[in-house]
DNA sequence: TTAGTTTATCGCCAATAGACGATAGGTTTA
DNA sequence: TAAACCTATCGTCTATTGGCGATAAACTAA
């Protein structure tokens, strides 16, 4: 994008909401989060079994969810346990709530 | 994306939520919608004045919001009046609500 | 009919996203 | 130590996104 440097300034809430929404903007990531809500937590391998996607692809989606703050990874060697990041989850929840009135 | 043809099948709600989220995944579009919530309605030209973006860019964002169903355009020649699509807005609202529990 | 106004679309370009296979980096177990 | 297991990262590819200017399309007003 040509204007990536001379960035438009938006309100903090607007940026935050867009960031969360962007992370939710792919059905696989929605499905991952729904899965995490049910199971409360799970490992990467569990998800690779659930979705017909390469392990690297699932890992990439997890990374994006983690970057958005929606999930967090806990080292349980040799596995990694992913859970909803409850704090940011609540922030996202209230941002969407407020947005939709 | 290599697998765009052999698409994964997700639940209807998952697809719908991802579609709405994707449309919300850009700060400009969030800002446009917030503006529409305040003004209830507005014309393309109004938004072009508000945002430091080319007219074609604003038009493009409006198109994406319309494709997602979040807004609708009403012909008021020679202008076009954009408003929130209340029906789909409520659908989106409840999908996000349900998603976040 | 002509000119002006308003918005959508087209064509282009750079950057990002989404998929994959292959590889690397841990940890556990034999 | 060696082998096995689990996950992240790298490199590559294609599709999509987001920006712009220029142009087209549709309507109004002179």
Coordinates of N, CA and C (backbone and C1' of nucleotides) in Angstrom, one line a residue, chain A residues 1 3 43-45 55-56 59 80 82, chain D residues 5-10 17-20:
Chain A
X1 N 0.8 -1.2 0.0 CA 0.0 0.0 0.0 C 0.9 1.2 0.0
X3 N 0.5 4.3 0.9 CA 0.5 5.2 2.0 C 0.8 4.6 3.3
X43 N -3.7 -28.2 22.0 CA -2.4 -28.1 21.4 C -2.5 -27.9 19.9
X44 N -1.4 -27.5 19.3 CA -1.4 -27.3 17.8 C -1.8 -28.5 17.1
X45 N -1.2 -29.6 17.5 CA -1.5 -30.9 16.9 C -3.0 -31.3 16.9
X55 N 0.2 -28.4 8.7 CA 0.6 -28.0 10.0 C 1.1 -26.6 10.0
X56 N 1.9 -26.3 9.0 CA 2.5 -24.9 9.0 C 1.4 -23.9 8.8
X59 N -0.3 -23.4 12.2 CA 0.7 -22.6 13.0 C 0.6 -21.2 12.7
X80 N 2.8 -27.3 23.0 CA 2.4 -25.9 23.4 C 0.9 -25.9 23.6
X82 N -2.4 -23.9 23.9 CA -3.0 -22.6 23.5 C -4.3 -22.4 24.2
Chain D
dC5 P 7.4 -41.0 16.4 O5' 7.1 -39.7 17.1 C5' 7.2 -39.6 18.6 C4' 7.0 -38.2 19.0 C3' 6.0 -37.4 18.2 O3' 5.1 -36.8 19.2 C1' 8.0 -36.2 18.3
dC6 P 3.7 -36.2 18.7 O5' 3.9 -34.7 18.8 C5' 4.2 -34.1 20.0 C4' 4.7 -32.6 19.8 C3' 3.8 -31.8 18.9 O3' 3.3 -30.7 19.7 C1' 6.0 -31.6 18.3
dT7 P 2.1 -29.8 19.1 O5' 3.0 -28.6 18.5 C5' 3.8 -27.9 19.4 C4' 4.7 -26.9 18.7 C3' 4.0 -25.9 17.7 O3' 4.3 -24.6 18.2 C1' 5.9 -26.9 16.7
dA8 P 3.7 -23.4 17.5 O5' 5.0 -22.8 16.8 C5' 6.2 -22.7 17.6 C4' 7.4 -22.2 16.8 C3' 7.0 -20.9 16.0 O3' 8.1 -20.0 16.1 C1' 7.8 -22.7 14.6
dT9 P 8.0 -18.6 15.3 O5' 8.9 -18.9 14.0 C5' 10.2 -19.4 14.2 C4' 10.8 -19.7 12.8 C3' 10.7 -18.6 11.8 O3' 11.9 -18.4 11.2 C1' 10.0 -20.6 10.8
dC10 P 12.1 -17.0 10.3 O5' 12.6 -17.6 8.9 C5' 13.4 -18.8 8.9 C4' 13.5 -19.4 7.5 C3' 13.3 -18.4 6.4 O3' 14.3 -18.6 5.4 C1' 11.7 -20.1 6.1
dT17 P -9.9 -9.5 -0.7 O5' -8.9 -8.3 -0.3 C5' -7.9 -8.6 0.7 C4' -7.1 -7.4 1.0 C3' -7.9 -6.0 1.0 O3' -7.4 -5.3 2.2 C1' -6.1 -5.9 -0.5
dG18 P -8.2 -4.1 2.7 O5' -7.4 -2.9 2.1 C5' -6.0 -2.7 2.5 C4' -5.4 -1.6 1.8 C3' -6.3 -0.3 1.7 O3' -5.5 0.8 2.0 C1' -5.5 -1.0 -0.4
dG19 P -6.3 2.2 2.3 O5' -5.8 3.0 1.1 C5' -4.5 3.6 1.1 C4' -4.0 3.8 -0.3 C3' -4.7 4.8 -1.2 O3' -4.3 6.1 -0.9 C1' -3.9 2.9 -2.4
dC20 P -5.1 7.4 -1.5 O5' -4.7 7.5 -3.0 C5' -3.3 7.7 -3.3 C4' -3.1 7.5 -4.8 C3' -4.0 8.4 -5.6 O3' -3.3 9.6 -5.9 C1' -3.9 6.2 -6.5

